[in-house]
Amino acid sequence: MIRPLSFVAVVIVVFLFVSCEIGKTNAVGQDDEIIVFADSLTWIQLEPTLKQVFEDTVFTPIPERWFSLRWTDISLFDQFEKHKNRLIVGTLDSDDPVARYLQQSLDPAVQVLVEEGKEFVFTKYDSRARGQLTMFLTGVNATGLKNSIHHRAADILYYFKNMSLKRELALIEAESNYHKKEIEQSLAERYGWSMTIQHDYWVAIDSAESRFFWVRRANPPDMERWIWVHWLESDNPALLTDRWVVTLRDSLTRKFLRTAEDDAYVEIAPYHLQIQPVNFLGRYAIEARGNWRFTDKSGGGPFVSYTFYDEQTKRIYMLDGSVFAPRVEKKKLILQVDGLLHTFRVGGTKHQLSASKD
């Protein structure tokens, strides 16, 4: 989910409000709801564009929205001061209350960049509460702003998706006392890597010979989350191609993720598969995000995986998180396993096994 941005927002934005970290409470509201403050005319002009960007579909495999937008009058701004996701949209050529607020909030040097068409998006984190993201979208006029939003749609959406991931990581850290640290330590000592193992995950496969580690969570019983890691010794990062990643994943799930009757196995579903290069924990990686299914078509669900080369260990790692949750929304569940994948860390005593190399 974390990927390199194609542009960097200006960091010299000056906001009128100044916050203090001491005594700040957690942000409130739904993770997937964005409160939009915009003049009514601006909202009419930009609503289709904004919804196209933020209400983008995630197939799990049932279509779900990444976020939902809730337009609100700027007069109610204080009522949403601690909301998790806030979006303020206005133009410099207008004299409506939102535009005036924007003009007062931006440093004059930044306004020049906006007028020159060099910048249009600015962010503020934790301004009124922990885990809060406030985004400003502004341009000289509505037409120019609309074009900028279209051009940078993926980057804008990334900010909010990444913030959701950060909140998930904060929740994981908050319950660290309940993590299965003995398993985490064992992974570090035997394999040279580790990750967070939450209290309700259990080890399904731990194979040093196959270099495959799989933990599962079935709570409630009809809702499963799977996390697995595979690694191979290699000094050839050129192996990392889209086709190679897909082939490797399917070969691993065919071997290890099989039904109880052993008559079907997990494979990548041939629809809605997205593969792209990303920055995963500071490393170049290939992210694969889509849906899996049993080969007998008896079930399926969403998955996300990251495959990368680690220079320190001279290994290629594949980290994968999957969800099986019939009849319920799965967007939040896939975010939870994505968060656990982002706790991966290289370290510990690298175990020397004759079986660890082919």
Short mmCIF file of C-alpha atoms in Angstrom, two decimals:
data_model
loop_
_atom_site.label_atom_id
_atom_site.label_comp_id
_atom_site.label_asym_id
_atom_site.label_seq_id
_atom_site.Cartn_x
_atom_site.Cartn_y
_atom_site.Cartn_z
CA MET A 1 0.00 0.00 0.00
CA ILE A 2 2.80 2.42 0.72
CA ARG A 3 4.16 3.56 -2.61
CA PRO A 4 6.45 6.35 -3.82
CA LEU A 5 4.62 9.53 -4.69
CA SER A 6 5.10 11.07 -8.08
CA PHE A 7 5.09 14.46 -6.44
CA VAL A 8 5.85 15.87 -3.01
CA ALA A 9 3.50 18.31 -1.35
CA VAL A 10 5.02 21.57 -0.22
CA VAL A 11 5.90 21.45 3.46
CA ILE A 12 6.03 25.16 4.13
CA VAL A 13 2.27 25.47 4.41
CA VAL A 14 1.28 27.60 7.37
CA PHE A 15 -2.11 26.96 8.93
CA LEU A 16 -3.94 29.41 11.16
CA PHE A 17 -4.65 26.78 13.73
CA VAL A 18 -1.78 25.66 15.93
CA SER A 19 -2.05 22.44 17.88
CA CYS A 20 -0.29 21.08 20.92
CA GLU A 21 0.65 17.41 21.17
CA ILE A 22 0.11 17.29 24.92
CA GLY A 23 -3.33 16.04 25.91
CA LYS A 24 -4.43 15.37 22.36
CA THR A 25 -7.14 12.71 22.03
CA ASN A 26 -7.63 10.19 19.25
CA ALA A 27 -9.45 11.27 16.12
CA VAL A 28 -13.08 10.18 15.83
CA GLY A 29 -15.39 9.11 13.05
CA GLN A 30 -15.30 6.31 10.52
CA ASP A 31 -11.99 5.37 8.91
CA ASP A 32 -13.57 5.36 5.46
CA GLU A 33 -15.57 8.59 5.70
CA ILE A 34 -14.14 11.92 4.50
CA ILE A 35 -15.81 15.15 5.59
CA VAL A 36 -15.67 17.64 2.72
CA PHE A 37 -15.84 21.38 3.32
CA ALA A 38 -16.55 23.31 0.14
CA ASP A 39 -18.76 26.14 -1.06
CA SER A 40 -21.99 24.81 -2.57
CA LEU A 41 -21.05 25.99 -6.08
CA THR A 42 -17.56 24.48 -5.79
CA TRP A 43 -19.10 21.24 -4.58
CA ILE A 44 -21.45 21.11 -7.57
CA GLN A 45 -18.55 21.70 -9.93
CA LEU A 46 -16.15 19.22 -8.36
CA GLU A 47 -18.37 16.57 -6.76
CA PRO A 48 -18.18 14.11 -9.71
CA THR A 49 -14.40 14.43 -9.86
CA LEU A 50 -13.91 14.07 -6.12
CA LYS A 51 -16.18 11.04 -5.95
CA GLN A 52 -14.36 9.45 -8.85
CA VAL A 53 -11.10 9.81 -6.93
CA PHE A 54 -12.08 8.99 -3.36
CA GLU A 55 -14.95 6.59 -3.93
CA ASP A 56 -12.79 4.44 -6.16
CA THR A 57 -13.84 0.80 -6.12
CA VAL A 58 -11.95 -1.95 -4.33
CA PHE A 59 -13.07 -5.43 -5.38
CA THR A 60 -13.03 -7.85 -2.45
CA PRO A 61 -14.46 -9.50 -4.70
CA ILE A 62 -17.73 -7.69 -4.02
CA PRO A 63 -17.29 -4.01 -5.01
CA GLU A 64 -16.66 -1.72 -2.03
CA ARG A 65 -15.67 1.93 -1.89
CA TRP A 66 -12.34 2.99 -0.50
CA PHE A 67 -13.96 6.09 1.03
CA SER A 68 -17.30 7.86 1.08
CA LEU A 69 -17.56 11.65 0.88
CA ARG A 70 -19.84 13.70 3.10
CA TRP A 71 -20.24 17.31 2.04
CA THR A 72 -20.60 19.72 4.97
CA ASP A 73 -20.98 23.48 5.25
CA ILE A 74 -17.89 25.28 6.49
CA SER A 75 -19.96 26.84 9.27
CA LEU A 76 -19.91 23.40 10.93
CA PHE A 77 -16.13 23.13 10.73
CA ASP A 78 -15.64 23.19 14.51
CA GLN A 79 -18.09 20.32 14.96
CA PHE A 80 -15.75 18.10 12.96
CA GLU A 81 -12.46 19.38 14.36
CA LYS A 82 -11.49 15.91 15.64
CA HIS A 83 -12.78 13.90 12.69
CA LYS A 84 -10.30 11.42 11.21
CA ASN A 85 -10.50 12.55 7.59
CA ARG A 86 -11.16 16.15 6.52
CA LEU A 87 -10.98 17.63 3.05
CA ILE A 88 -11.13 21.37 2.40
CA VAL A 89 -11.69 22.39 -1.22
CA GLY A 90 -11.69 25.92 -2.62
CA THR A 91 -10.23 28.24 -5.24
CA LEU A 92 -8.24 31.44 -5.03
CA ASP A 93 -10.52 33.31 -7.45
CA SER A 94 -13.53 32.99 -5.17
CA ASP A 95 -14.69 35.04 -2.19
CA ASP A 96 -16.78 32.39 -0.45
CA PRO A 97 -16.01 31.45 3.19
CA VAL A 98 -14.04 28.33 2.27
CA ALA A 99 -11.88 30.24 -0.21
CA ARG A 100 -11.20 32.94 2.37
CA TYR A 101 -10.23 30.29 4.91
CA LEU A 102 -7.82 28.75 2.43
CA GLN A 103 -6.29 32.08 1.50
CA GLN A 104 -5.73 32.90 5.17
CA SER A 105 -4.33 29.45 5.91
CA LEU A 106 -1.72 29.31 3.18
CA ASP A 107 1.61 31.07 3.44
CA PRO A 108 1.96 33.79 0.74
CA ALA A 109 4.88 31.93 -0.82
CA VAL A 110 2.71 28.85 -1.15
CA GLN A 111 -0.11 30.86 -2.71
CA VAL A 112 2.35 31.93 -5.40
CA LEU A 113 3.06 28.27 -6.17
CA VAL A 114 -0.68 27.64 -6.44
CA GLU A 115 -1.11 30.62 -8.75
CA GLU A 116 1.73 29.33 -10.92
CA GLY A 117 0.10 25.90 -11.09
CA LYS A 118 3.00 24.17 -9.34
CA GLU A 119 1.13 22.93 -6.28
CA PHE A 120 -2.48 22.32 -5.34
CA VAL A 121 -2.56 19.75 -2.51
CA PHE A 122 -1.39 20.27 1.06
CA THR A 123 -1.77 18.06 4.11
CA LYS A 124 -1.80 18.50 7.85
CA TYR A 125 -1.47 15.57 10.24
CA ASP A 126 -2.78 15.36 13.81
CA SER A 127 -3.79 19.02 13.86
CA ARG A 128 -6.63 18.54 16.35
CA ALA A 129 -6.40 14.85 17.22
CA ARG A 130 -4.06 11.90 16.90
CA GLY A 131 -4.53 9.93 13.73
CA GLN A 132 -6.15 12.83 11.87
CA LEU A 133 -5.53 13.88 8.29
CA THR A 134 -6.66 17.25 6.97
CA MET A 135 -6.14 17.86 3.26
CA PHE A 136 -6.40 21.14 1.39
CA LEU A 137 -7.11 21.13 -2.35
CA THR A 138 -6.89 24.51 -4.01
CA GLY A 139 -6.28 26.08 -7.39
CA VAL A 140 -6.65 29.36 -9.19
CA ASN A 141 -10.09 28.38 -10.44
CA ALA A 142 -12.42 25.38 -10.47
CA THR A 143 -11.39 24.25 -13.95
CA GLY A 144 -7.70 24.24 -13.13
CA LEU A 145 -8.29 22.49 -9.81
CA LYS A 146 -10.44 19.85 -11.49
CA ASN A 147 -7.69 19.13 -14.00
CA SER A 148 -5.07 18.89 -11.26
CA ILE A 149 -7.19 16.46 -9.26
CA HIS A 150 -7.70 14.28 -12.33
CA HIS A 151 -3.99 14.30 -13.10
CA ARG A 152 -2.91 13.38 -9.56
CA ALA A 153 -5.88 11.21 -8.56
CA ALA A 154 -3.87 8.19 -7.40
CA ASP A 155 -1.50 10.36 -5.36
CA ILE A 156 -4.34 12.15 -3.60
CA LEU A 157 -6.12 8.92 -2.74
CA TYR A 158 -2.83 7.50 -1.49
CA TYR A 159 -2.66 10.03 1.36
CA PHE A 160 -5.91 8.79 2.90
CA LYS A 161 -5.23 5.10 2.24
CA ASN A 162 -1.81 5.46 3.82
CA MET A 163 -3.32 7.24 6.82
CA SER A 164 -5.73 4.34 7.31
CA LEU A 165 -2.76 1.99 7.33
CA LYS A 166 -0.95 4.16 9.90
CA ARG A 167 -4.00 4.03 12.17
CA GLU A 168 -4.06 0.26 11.83
CA LEU A 169 -0.38 0.07 12.77
CA ALA A 170 -1.09 2.26 15.81
CA LEU A 171 -3.81 -0.18 16.91
CA ILE A 172 -1.43 -3.10 16.49
CA GLU A 173 1.21 -1.35 18.57
CA ALA A 174 -1.33 -0.44 21.27
CA GLU A 175 -1.99 -4.11 21.98
CA SER A 176 1.67 -5.16 21.94
CA ASN A 177 1.41 -6.66 25.44
CA TYR A 178 -0.81 -9.38 23.99
CA HIS A 179 1.36 -10.29 21.01
CA LYS A 180 2.91 -13.77 20.82
CA LYS A 181 6.43 -12.54 21.39
CA GLU A 182 7.85 -16.00 21.89
CA ILE A 183 6.95 -16.83 18.28
CA GLU A 184 8.34 -13.51 17.09
CA GLN A 185 11.62 -14.17 18.89
CA SER A 186 11.79 -17.70 17.52
CA LEU A 187 11.38 -16.42 13.96
CA ALA A 188 14.20 -13.92 14.47
CA GLU A 189 16.54 -16.53 15.91
CA ARG A 190 15.83 -19.30 13.41
CA TYR A 191 15.18 -17.38 10.19
CA GLY A 192 16.68 -13.93 10.61
CA TRP A 193 13.38 -12.09 10.20
CA SER A 194 10.32 -11.50 12.31
CA MET A 195 6.94 -9.78 12.36
CA THR A 196 4.11 -9.13 14.78
CA ILE A 197 2.05 -12.19 15.69
CA GLN A 198 -1.21 -11.12 17.30
CA HIS A 199 -2.65 -13.10 20.19
CA ASP A 200 -5.41 -14.83 18.23
CA TYR A 201 -3.24 -16.07 15.35
CA TRP A 202 -1.99 -19.65 15.40
CA VAL A 203 0.81 -21.28 13.45
CA ALA A 204 -0.50 -23.44 10.62
CA ILE A 205 2.81 -24.20 8.86
CA ASP A 206 6.37 -23.55 9.95
CA SER A 207 8.68 -25.20 7.44
CA ALA A 208 12.37 -24.38 7.45
CA GLU A 209 12.91 -26.80 4.59
CA SER A 210 10.37 -25.08 2.33
CA ARG A 211 11.10 -21.63 3.76
CA PHE A 212 7.40 -21.11 4.35
CA PHE A 213 5.71 -19.74 7.48
CA TRP A 214 1.91 -19.42 7.76
CA VAL A 215 -0.27 -18.14 10.59
CA ARG A 216 -4.06 -18.11 10.61
CA ARG A 217 -6.79 -16.38 12.55
CA ALA A 218 -10.32 -17.76 12.76
CA ASN A 219 -12.20 -15.43 15.07
CA PRO A 220 -15.14 -15.69 14.56
CA PRO A 221 -14.94 -19.23 13.14
CA ASP A 222 -16.47 -18.34 9.77
CA MET A 223 -14.02 -15.48 9.17
CA GLU A 224 -10.37 -16.26 8.47
CA ARG A 225 -7.28 -14.13 8.03
CA TRP A 226 -4.08 -15.64 6.69
CA ILE A 227 -0.54 -14.27 6.86
CA TRP A 228 2.32 -16.12 5.26
CA VAL A 229 5.98 -15.46 4.45
CA HIS A 230 8.22 -17.20 1.95
CA TRP A 231 11.89 -16.47 1.40
CA LEU A 232 14.59 -17.76 -0.88
CA GLU A 233 18.32 -17.25 -0.97
CA SER A 234 19.26 -15.19 -4.01
CA ASP A 235 21.64 -12.47 -5.08
CA ASN A 236 19.62 -11.73 -8.20
CA PRO A 237 16.99 -9.00 -7.65
CA ALA A 238 16.36 -9.06 -11.40
CA LEU A 239 14.08 -12.02 -10.76
CA LEU A 240 11.46 -9.58 -9.53
CA THR A 241 9.04 -9.26 -12.42
CA ASP A 242 5.25 -9.21 -12.44
CA ARG A 243 5.02 -12.59 -14.13
CA TRP A 244 7.54 -14.18 -11.76
CA VAL A 245 5.66 -12.90 -8.70
CA VAL A 246 2.33 -14.28 -9.93
CA THR A 247 3.88 -17.63 -10.82
CA LEU A 248 5.66 -17.90 -7.47
CA ARG A 249 2.55 -17.08 -5.46
CA ASP A 250 0.40 -19.60 -7.32
CA SER A 251 3.05 -22.29 -6.90
CA LEU A 252 3.23 -21.69 -3.14
CA THR A 253 -0.53 -21.64 -2.57
CA ARG A 254 -0.95 -24.74 -4.71
CA LYS A 255 1.45 -26.56 -2.40
CA PHE A 256 0.49 -25.17 1.00
CA LEU A 257 -2.98 -23.58 0.91
CA ARG A 258 -5.17 -26.57 0.16
CA THR A 259 -8.66 -27.57 1.30
CA ALA A 260 -9.13 -30.06 4.11
CA GLU A 261 -10.12 -32.72 1.58
CA ASP A 262 -6.99 -31.90 -0.45
CA ASP A 263 -9.04 -31.70 -3.64
CA ALA A 264 -8.68 -27.94 -4.26
CA TYR A 265 -6.20 -25.20 -3.54
CA VAL A 266 -5.84 -21.41 -3.59
CA GLU A 267 -4.98 -19.57 -6.79
CA ILE A 268 -5.06 -15.97 -8.00
CA ALA A 269 -8.43 -15.13 -9.52
CA PRO A 270 -8.11 -13.86 -13.11
CA TYR A 271 -9.93 -10.59 -12.51
CA HIS A 272 -9.25 -7.23 -10.83
CA LEU A 273 -5.58 -8.08 -10.27
CA GLN A 274 -3.41 -5.00 -9.74
CA ILE A 275 0.38 -5.25 -9.81
CA GLN A 276 2.64 -2.26 -9.33
CA PRO A 277 6.07 -1.29 -8.00
CA VAL A 278 5.93 0.22 -4.51
CA ASN A 279 8.13 1.38 -1.69
CA PHE A 280 7.62 -1.24 0.98
CA LEU A 281 9.41 -0.49 4.24
CA GLY A 282 12.11 1.40 2.38
CA ARG A 283 12.67 -1.28 -0.24
CA TYR A 284 11.67 -1.56 -3.87
CA ALA A 285 8.91 -4.15 -4.00
CA ILE A 286 6.23 -5.50 -6.28
CA GLU A 287 2.78 -5.23 -4.79
CA ALA A 288 0.09 -7.62 -5.99
CA ARG A 289 -3.43 -6.82 -4.87
CA GLY A 290 -6.52 -8.65 -6.00
CA ASN A 291 -8.59 -11.73 -5.25
CA TRP A 292 -7.86 -15.38 -4.65
CA ARG A 293 -10.19 -18.32 -5.16
CA PHE A 294 -10.28 -22.05 -4.58
CA THR A 295 -9.74 -24.00 -7.77
CA ASP A 296 -13.11 -25.70 -7.31
CA LYS A 297 -14.74 -22.22 -7.14
CA SER A 298 -16.09 -22.97 -3.64
CA GLY A 299 -14.86 -19.71 -2.12
CA GLY A 300 -12.49 -16.81 -2.34
CA GLY A 301 -11.60 -13.37 -1.07
CA PRO A 302 -9.11 -10.50 -1.29
CA PHE A 303 -5.35 -10.67 -0.85
CA VAL A 304 -2.36 -8.33 -0.84
CA SER A 305 1.27 -9.35 -1.22
CA TYR A 306 4.67 -7.68 -1.32
CA THR A 307 7.71 -9.28 -2.93
CA PHE A 308 11.10 -7.64 -2.52
CA TYR A 309 14.83 -8.20 -2.43
CA ASP A 310 16.67 -7.57 0.82
CA GLU A 311 20.30 -6.63 0.39
CA GLN A 312 21.15 -7.34 4.03
CA THR A 313 20.14 -11.01 3.96
CA LYS A 314 20.62 -11.61 0.20
CA ARG A 315 17.12 -12.94 0.01
CA ILE A 316 13.90 -12.45 -1.86
CA TYR A 317 10.91 -12.29 0.45
CA MET A 318 7.25 -12.72 -0.41
CA LEU A 319 4.82 -11.51 2.26
CA ASP A 320 1.15 -12.24 1.78
CA GLY A 321 -2.10 -11.47 3.60
CA SER A 322 -5.47 -12.96 2.64
CA VAL A 323 -9.03 -12.82 3.92
CA PHE A 324 -11.86 -15.36 3.77
CA ALA A 325 -15.04 -13.79 5.11
CA PRO A 326 -18.22 -14.71 3.23
CA ARG A 327 -21.22 -12.39 3.54
CA VAL A 328 -19.39 -9.49 5.22
CA GLU A 329 -17.47 -6.48 3.95
CA LYS A 330 -13.80 -7.25 3.65
CA LYS A 331 -12.15 -3.86 3.08
CA LYS A 332 -11.36 -3.38 6.76
CA LEU A 333 -10.16 -6.97 7.12
CA ILE A 334 -7.67 -6.69 4.27
CA LEU A 335 -6.41 -3.47 5.84
CA GLN A 336 -5.79 -5.37 9.07
CA VAL A 337 -3.65 -8.04 7.41
CA ASP A 338 -1.88 -5.34 5.39
CA GLY A 339 -0.98 -3.66 8.65
CA LEU A 340 0.55 -6.88 9.98
CA LEU A 341 2.62 -7.28 6.83
CA HIS A 342 4.04 -3.83 7.51
CA THR A 343 5.40 -5.01 10.87
CA PHE A 344 7.88 -7.25 9.04
CA ARG A 345 11.48 -6.69 10.07
CA VAL A 346 14.81 -8.24 9.24
CA GLY A 347 16.99 -9.02 12.24
CA GLY A 348 18.03 -11.62 14.77
CA THR A 349 20.37 -14.52 14.37
CA LYS A 350 20.17 -15.91 10.90
CA HIS A 351 19.62 -19.65 11.19
CA GLN A 352 21.96 -21.78 9.12
CA LEU A 353 20.08 -24.74 7.70
CA SER A 354 21.34 -27.07 5.04
CA ALA A 355 17.75 -27.35 3.91
CA SER A 356 17.43 -23.60 3.45
CA LYS A 357 19.09 -23.74 0.05
CA ASP A 358 18.07 -25.78 -2.95
#
